[in-house]
Every structure is written in C-alpha cells, then in structure tokens.
C-alpha cells in the first residue's frame, strides 16, 4: 500500500504558530493595560491620602488657634502658586498666623503630594465660623501619554508633540472647631 504525500497541508504549522503568537501578544497587551490602570489607581489613592493628611494637619493648627478661626481669619483660598506669606515670628497678627498656617499645611509639608493644590475654606452657616467650616481641597491628576502624537496646530508644521491631559480631583470635608 502506497501513501500519497500530503502537499495540501504544507505550511499549516507555521500558520498555527503565527495565530498563537498573535493571540498571546493581544493577551500581553491586555495585561499591560491592566497594569497601567492599577498604577493610576494606586497613585490616586496616594494623592487622596496626602490630601487627608493635609486637612488633618490644618485642623490641628486651627484647633490650637481657635480664636482666629472664630474671627474668620482662616476663611480664604490658598494655593501654592501664590507667593508665601511672611515668616511668622512671635509678633504676628492672627490673620498673618492663619495665612502662614494655611501655606505651611498645604504647600510646604506636602508640596510633592498634591500637584497644583488649592484649598478653599468657607463658613457655610451664615458666616458664623463657630458653627463649622467647609473645606474644599482640589488638585490635578496628571495623565501623560508618553507616545508622540501630532496635534492639530502642529500638523501644518509637521512637528509632533506629547499630549497631556489633566483632571481635577477634590476632597470636601466639614468640621466643627
């Protein structure tokens, strides 16, 4: 009995290997995407923890200076882009102490934790700060796409730029001092 050579299946094993490689590479790309999402969630959790520490540090400073809180000197907007207040020594007014405390808590202690941080403190109950304060702490999350992409403005010049997105994240809290 003679067997016929099978020429119709020539190269079939190579095709199977190529398809298996394609499926494996798609799976690995999916895992890489999950890793990036996990790192982003970890960074956001770290930023929220830093924001909570900023607010608790500020609350401790405010509790040690209660009369200034009741006078409303802490009711203001603070951001790190502004110039720092003058260094407070023993001869500092309550308003200067409040500005110094706000800047210290937000900008100096945690400058690396909250990018573009801004803190807004208000007295929500008719201007009486003795009944409570409302804190709104916002910062920007940086999402950088490392790939080089052409922007609409640079498409005419032929140059490519890195695209950046920024999302604002906020933490709100009410407290009675």
Backbone as numpy.savetxt, mean C-alpha at the origin, in Angstrom:
# Nx Ny Nz CAx CAy CAz Cx Cy Cz
4.64 -64.93 -41.43 3.83 -63.78 -41.43 4.72 -62.53 -41.43
4.45 -61.71 -42.38 5.22 -60.49 -42.53 4.45 -59.32 -41.91
5.20 -58.49 -41.21 4.59 -57.27 -40.65 4.92 -56.09 -41.54
3.92 -55.24 -41.68 4.14 -54.03 -42.47 4.72 -52.95 -41.56
5.65 -52.23 -42.03 6.17 -51.12 -41.23 5.11 -50.02 -41.09
5.04 -49.45 -39.94 4.05 -48.39 -39.67 4.66 -47.03 -39.96
4.43 -46.55 -41.10 4.97 -45.24 -41.46 3.97 -44.13 -41.18
2.73 -44.46 -40.95 1.73 -43.42 -40.71 1.87 -42.77 -39.34
2.61 -43.40 -38.41 2.78 -42.84 -37.08 4.16 -42.22 -36.89
4.86 -41.98 -37.91 6.19 -41.39 -37.80 6.06 -39.96 -37.25
6.78 -39.62 -36.18 6.75 -38.29 -35.58 5.65 -38.07 -34.57
4.84 -39.10 -34.30 3.74 -38.96 -33.36 4.25 -38.76 -31.94
5.32 -39.43 -31.55 5.90 -39.26 -30.20 6.41 -37.83 -30.00
6.98 -37.23 -31.01 7.46 -35.86 -30.92 6.29 -34.90 -30.70
5.19 -35.15 -31.37 4.01 -34.32 -31.19 3.46 -34.44 -29.77
3.46 -35.66 -29.21 3.02 -35.85 -27.82 3.91 -35.09 -26.85
5.20 -35.11 -27.06 6.14 -34.39 -26.20 5.90 -32.89 -26.29
5.66 -32.37 -27.47 5.41 -30.93 -27.63 4.13 -30.52 -26.92
3.08 -31.32 -27.03 1.82 -30.99 -26.36 1.99 -31.07 -24.85
2.71 -32.06 -24.36 2.95 -32.18 -22.92 3.76 -30.99 -22.41
4.73 -30.54 -23.19 5.53 -29.38 -22.80 4.67 -28.12 -22.75
3.75 -27.98 -23.70 2.85 -26.83 -23.71 1.94 -26.84 -22.48
1.37 -27.97 -22.15 0.50 -28.08 -20.97 1.28 -27.79 -19.69
2.49 -28.32 -19.60 3.32 -28.08 -18.41 3.68 -26.60 -18.28
4.03 -25.96 -19.41 4.40 -24.54 -19.34 3.20 -23.68 -18.95
2.00 -24.00 -19.42 0.81 -23.26 -19.00 0.55 -23.43 -17.51
0.75 -24.63 -17.00 0.59 -24.87 -15.57 1.58 -24.08 -14.74
2.83 -24.02 -15.20 3.85 -23.25 -14.49 3.57 -21.75 -14.54
3.03 -21.27 -15.65 2.64 -19.85 -15.72 1.51 -19.55 -14.74
0.58 -20.47 -14.60 -0.49 -20.29 -13.63 0.04 -20.25 -12.21
1.00 -21.11 -11.90 1.62 -21.10 -10.56 2.37 -19.80 -10.31
3.03 -19.27 -11.33 3.74 -18.00 -11.18 2.75 -16.87 -10.90
1.60 -16.90 -11.57 0.57 -15.88 -11.32 0.04 -15.96 -9.90
-0.15 -17.19 -9.41 -0.60 -17.35 -8.02 0.46 -16.83 -7.04
1.72 -17.03 -7.33 2.80 -16.55 -6.45 2.80 -15.03 -6.41
2.62 -14.38 -7.55 2.58 -12.92 -7.59 1.39 -12.40 -6.78
0.23 -13.04 -6.94 -0.95 -12.64 -6.15 -0.73 -12.81 -4.67
-0.05 -13.88 -4.29 0.24 -14.13 -2.88 1.19 -13.07 -2.32
2.20 -12.70 -3.08 3.13 -11.67 -2.61 2.43 -10.32 -2.47
1.51 -10.01 -3.39 0.77 -8.75 -3.30 -0.12 -8.74 -2.06
-0.78 -9.85 -1.77 -1.64 -9.92 -0.58 -0.81 -9.81 0.69
0.37 -10.40 0.70 1.26 -10.31 1.86 1.72 -8.88 2.08
2.06 -8.19 0.99 2.49 -6.80 1.11 1.35 -5.92 1.63
0.13 -6.13 1.11 -1.02 -5.35 1.58 -1.29 -5.59 3.06
-1.16 -6.84 3.51 -1.37 -7.14 4.93 -0.30 -6.46 5.78
0.92 -6.42 5.29 1.99 -5.75 6.03 1.73 -4.25 6.11
1.25 -3.65 5.02 0.93 -2.22 5.04 -0.21 -1.92 6.00
-1.22 -2.77 6.04 -2.34 -2.55 6.96 -1.90 -2.69 8.40
-0.99 -3.62 8.67 -0.46 -3.76 10.02 0.34 -2.53 10.41
1.14 -2.00 9.47 1.88 -0.77 9.74 0.97 0.40 9.99
-0.15 0.48 9.25 -1.11 1.56 9.46 -1.76 1.46 10.83
-2.06 0.25 11.26 -2.64 0.06 12.59 -1.66 0.48 13.66
-0.39 0.15 13.48 0.63 0.56 14.46 0.78 2.08 14.50
0.67 2.74 13.36 0.74 4.21 13.33 -0.41 4.80 14.14
-1.62 4.27 13.94 -2.77 4.82 14.67 -2.67 4.55 16.17
-2.22 3.37 16.56 -2.09 3.09 17.99 -0.99 3.94 18.63
0.09 4.18 17.91 1.15 5.06 18.41 0.60 6.47 18.61
-0.16 6.93 17.63 -0.74 8.27 17.73 -1.74 8.35 18.88
-2.55 7.32 19.07 -3.51 7.33 20.19 -2.80 7.41 21.53
-1.69 6.73 21.67 -0.93 6.82 22.93 -0.38 8.23 23.14
0.09 8.84 22.07 0.58 10.22 22.17 -0.56 11.17 22.54
-1.73 10.93 21.97 -2.88 11.80 22.24 -3.40 11.61 23.67
-3.36 10.40 24.16 -3.80 10.15 25.54 -2.89 10.84 26.56
-1.62 10.99 26.22 -0.71 11.68 27.13 -0.85 13.20 27.03
-1.60 13.68 26.06 -1.78 15.10 25.84 -3.27 15.40 25.67
-4.09 14.93 26.61 -5.55 14.96 26.50 -6.13 16.37 26.36
-5.60 17.34 27.06 -6.14 18.70 26.99 -6.00 19.29 25.58
-4.92 18.94 24.92 -4.72 19.42 23.55 -5.72 18.75 22.60
-6.03 17.49 22.86 -7.04 16.78 22.05 -8.40 17.44 22.23
-8.76 17.72 23.48 -10.05 18.34 23.75 -10.14 19.75 23.15
-9.02 20.43 23.05 -9.01 21.77 22.45 -9.12 21.70 20.93
-8.95 20.51 20.34 -9.09 20.35 18.89 -7.82 20.59 18.11
-6.67 20.63 18.79 -5.42 20.90 18.08 -4.95 19.72 17.23
-5.44 18.54 17.50 -5.08 17.37 16.69 -5.95 17.23 15.44
-6.99 18.02 15.34 -7.90 17.94 14.20 -7.23 18.66 13.03
-6.62 17.87 12.17 -5.92 18.41 11.00 -5.57 17.29 10.04
-5.05 17.67 8.89 -4.60 16.72 7.88 -3.08 16.73 7.87
-2.49 15.55 7.94 -1.04 15.43 7.95 -0.61 14.49 6.83
0.39 14.90 6.09 0.99 14.02 5.10 2.49 14.24 5.09
3.21 13.23 4.68 4.66 13.27 4.79 5.33 14.13 3.72
4.60 14.53 2.70 5.19 15.38 1.67 5.39 16.81 2.18
4.64 17.20 3.21 4.78 18.54 3.78 6.07 18.64 4.57
6.54 19.85 4.74 7.76 20.04 5.52 7.46 19.73 6.99
8.43 19.14 7.68 8.18 18.76 9.07 8.04 19.99 9.96
7.25 19.88 11.02 7.13 21.01 11.96 8.44 21.19 12.72
8.56 22.35 13.31 9.77 22.64 14.08 9.90 21.65 15.23
11.15 21.33 15.54 11.40 20.38 16.63 10.85 20.95 17.93
10.14 20.11 18.64 9.48 20.53 19.86 10.42 20.32 21.04
10.63 21.37 21.79 11.44 21.25 23.01 10.52 21.47 24.21
11.05 21.88 25.30 10.25 22.07 26.51 9.32 23.27 26.40
9.62 24.23 25.53 8.78 25.42 25.39 7.98 25.36 24.11
7.07 24.45 24.05 6.29 24.26 22.84 4.82 24.42 23.18
4.10 25.06 22.29 2.67 25.26 22.51 1.93 23.94 22.28
0.70 23.82 22.79 -0.06 22.58 22.55 -0.30 22.30 21.07
-0.52 23.34 20.28 -0.73 23.13 18.84 0.54 22.63 18.16
1.69 23.19 18.59 2.97 22.73 18.04 3.24 21.28 18.45
2.90 20.95 19.69 3.09 19.57 20.16 2.21 18.60 19.36
0.97 19.03 19.06 0.08 18.18 18.27 0.62 17.97 16.86
1.09 19.02 16.22 1.66 18.89 14.88 2.90 18.01 14.89
3.72 18.19 15.93 4.93 17.37 16.06 4.57 15.90 16.28
3.59 15.62 17.13 3.17 14.24 17.38 2.63 13.59 16.11
1.81 14.32 15.37 1.24 13.78 14.14 2.32 13.44 13.12
3.26 14.36 12.95 4.33 14.12 11.99 5.23 12.97 12.43
5.54 12.94 13.72 6.38 11.85 14.25 5.73 10.49 14.04
4.45 10.39 14.38 3.76 9.10 14.29 3.61 8.63 12.86
3.29 9.53 11.95 3.02 9.13 10.57 4.28 9.02 9.72
5.14 9.99 9.82 6.23 10.10 8.84 7.58 9.55 9.31
7.94 9.80 10.53 9.28 9.41 10.94 9.38 7.96 11.39
8.44 7.49 12.16 8.54 6.13 12.68 8.26 5.08 11.63
7.40 5.36 10.68 6.98 4.36 9.70 7.09 4.87 8.27
8.14 5.61 7.97 8.23 6.23 6.66 8.30 5.21 5.53
8.87 4.05 5.78 8.98 3.04 4.74 7.74 2.18 4.64
6.92 2.17 5.66 5.77 1.28 5.67 4.59 1.79 4.86
4.33 3.06 4.91 3.15 3.62 4.25 3.57 4.60 3.16
3.64 4.15 1.92 4.02 5.07 0.85 2.92 6.11 0.61
3.32 7.35 0.54 2.43 8.50 0.32 1.30 8.50 1.35
1.67 8.35 2.61 0.67 8.29 3.68 0.06 9.65 3.98
-1.23 9.64 4.29 -1.94 10.86 4.68 -2.92 10.51 5.79
-2.94 11.34 6.83 -3.80 11.12 7.98 -4.71 12.32 8.15
-6.01 12.05 8.22 -7.02 13.10 8.43 -7.74 12.78 9.74
-7.73 13.72 10.67 -8.41 13.55 11.95 -9.51 14.59 12.04
-10.72 14.13 12.39 -11.86 15.04 12.52 -12.61 14.72 13.81
-13.38 15.69 14.28 -14.30 15.49 15.39 -15.69 15.34 14.79
-16.18 14.13 14.65 -17.44 13.93 13.92 -18.69 14.36 14.66
-18.63 14.52 15.96 -19.84 14.80 16.74 -19.94 16.28 17.05
-20.25 17.09 16.05 -20.51 18.51 16.27 -19.31 19.31 16.72
-18.11 18.88 16.44 -16.92 19.63 16.81 -16.46 19.42 18.23
-17.14 18.58 19.00 -16.72 18.30 20.38 -15.81 17.08 20.36
-14.51 17.33 20.47 -13.54 16.24 20.39 -13.54 15.36 21.64
-14.18 15.80 22.69 -14.28 14.97 23.89 -15.19 13.77 23.70
-16.08 13.85 22.71 -17.00 12.73 22.45 -16.41 11.70 21.49
-15.28 12.00 20.92 -14.64 11.03 20.03 -13.97 11.70 18.84
-13.09 10.94 18.21 -12.36 11.40 17.04 -12.52 10.36 15.93
-12.44 10.82 14.71 -12.49 9.94 13.55 -11.15 10.04 12.83
-10.50 8.91 12.60 -9.20 8.86 11.94 -9.38 8.23 10.56
-8.81 8.83 9.55 -8.78 8.26 8.21 -7.34 8.30 7.73
-6.74 7.13 7.63 -5.35 7.01 7.20 -5.35 6.36 5.82
-4.80 7.06 4.83 -4.74 6.52 3.47 -3.29 6.46 3.01
-3.03 5.52 2.13 -1.72 5.38 1.51 -1.93 4.76 0.15
-0.88 4.75 -0.65 -0.99 4.22 -2.00 -0.25 2.90 -2.11
-0.93 1.98 -2.76 -0.32 0.70 -3.05 0.35 0.83 -4.41
1.58 0.38 -4.49 2.29 0.49 -5.76 2.23 -0.84 -6.50
1.72 -0.77 -7.71 1.68 -1.94 -8.58 2.51 -1.61 -9.80
3.67 -2.18 -9.88 4.51 -1.89 -11.02 4.52 -3.08 -11.96
4.26 -2.80 -13.19 4.39 -3.84 -14.20 5.80 -3.72 -14.75
6.58 -4.75 -14.52 7.99 -4.69 -14.90 8.22 -4.75 -16.40
7.22 -5.21 -17.14 7.38 -5.29 -18.59 7.39 -3.90 -19.21
8.06 -3.77 -20.29 8.11 -2.49 -21.00 6.97 -2.50 -22.01
6.12 -1.50 -21.92 4.97 -1.40 -22.82 4.95 -0.01 -23.43
4.47 0.07 -24.62 4.39 1.37 -25.29 3.16 2.11 -24.79
3.34 3.34 -24.40 2.21 4.16 -23.98 1.70 4.93 -25.19
0.45 5.43 -25.16 -0.08 6.16 -26.32 0.77 7.37 -26.69
1.32 8.08 -25.70 2.12 9.27 -26.00 3.44 8.90 -26.63
4.00 7.74 -26.25 5.31 7.38 -26.76 5.23 6.59 -28.05
4.01 6.22 -28.49 3.90 5.43 -29.72 4.28 6.26 -30.94
4.13 7.57 -30.85 4.52 8.40 -31.98 6.03 8.58 -32.04
6.70 8.54 -30.87 8.14 8.70 -30.86 8.87 7.37 -30.92
8.15 6.28 -30.71 8.78 4.97 -30.80 9.47 4.54 -29.52
9.30 5.27 -28.42 9.94 4.91 -27.16 8.97 4.10 -26.32
9.50 3.21 -25.51 8.68 2.40 -24.61 8.88 2.87 -23.19
7.85 2.79 -22.37 7.92 3.20 -20.98 7.37 2.11 -20.09
7.78 2.11 -18.84 7.22 1.16 -17.86 5.92 1.73 -17.34
4.90 0.91 -17.29 3.58 1.36 -16.86 3.44 1.13 -15.37
2.92 2.14 -14.65 2.70 2.03 -13.21 1.26 2.34 -12.91
0.70 1.62 -11.94 -0.64 1.88 -11.45 -0.54 2.16 -9.96
-1.44 2.97 -9.45 -1.47 3.21 -8.02 -2.91 3.15 -7.54
-3.14 2.38 -6.50 -4.45 2.27 -5.89 -4.35 2.80 -4.47
-5.35 3.56 -4.04 -5.38 4.09 -2.69 -6.03 3.08 -1.76
-5.41 2.88 -0.61 -5.94 2.00 0.43 -6.16 2.88 1.65
-7.22 2.61 2.41 -7.47 3.44 3.58 -7.84 2.57 4.78
-7.62 3.13 5.94 -7.97 2.51 7.20 -8.69 3.58 8.01
-9.91 3.28 8.45 -10.70 4.23 9.24 -10.89 3.69 10.64
-10.92 4.61 11.60 -11.09 4.21 12.99 -11.71 5.36 13.77
-12.59 5.02 14.69 -13.17 5.98 15.62 -12.64 5.65 17.00
-12.33 6.69 17.76 -11.81 6.44 19.11 -12.26 7.56 20.04
-12.39 7.21 21.30 -12.68 8.18 22.36 -11.42 8.29 23.19
-10.93 9.52 23.34 -9.69 9.74 24.09 -10.02 10.02 25.53
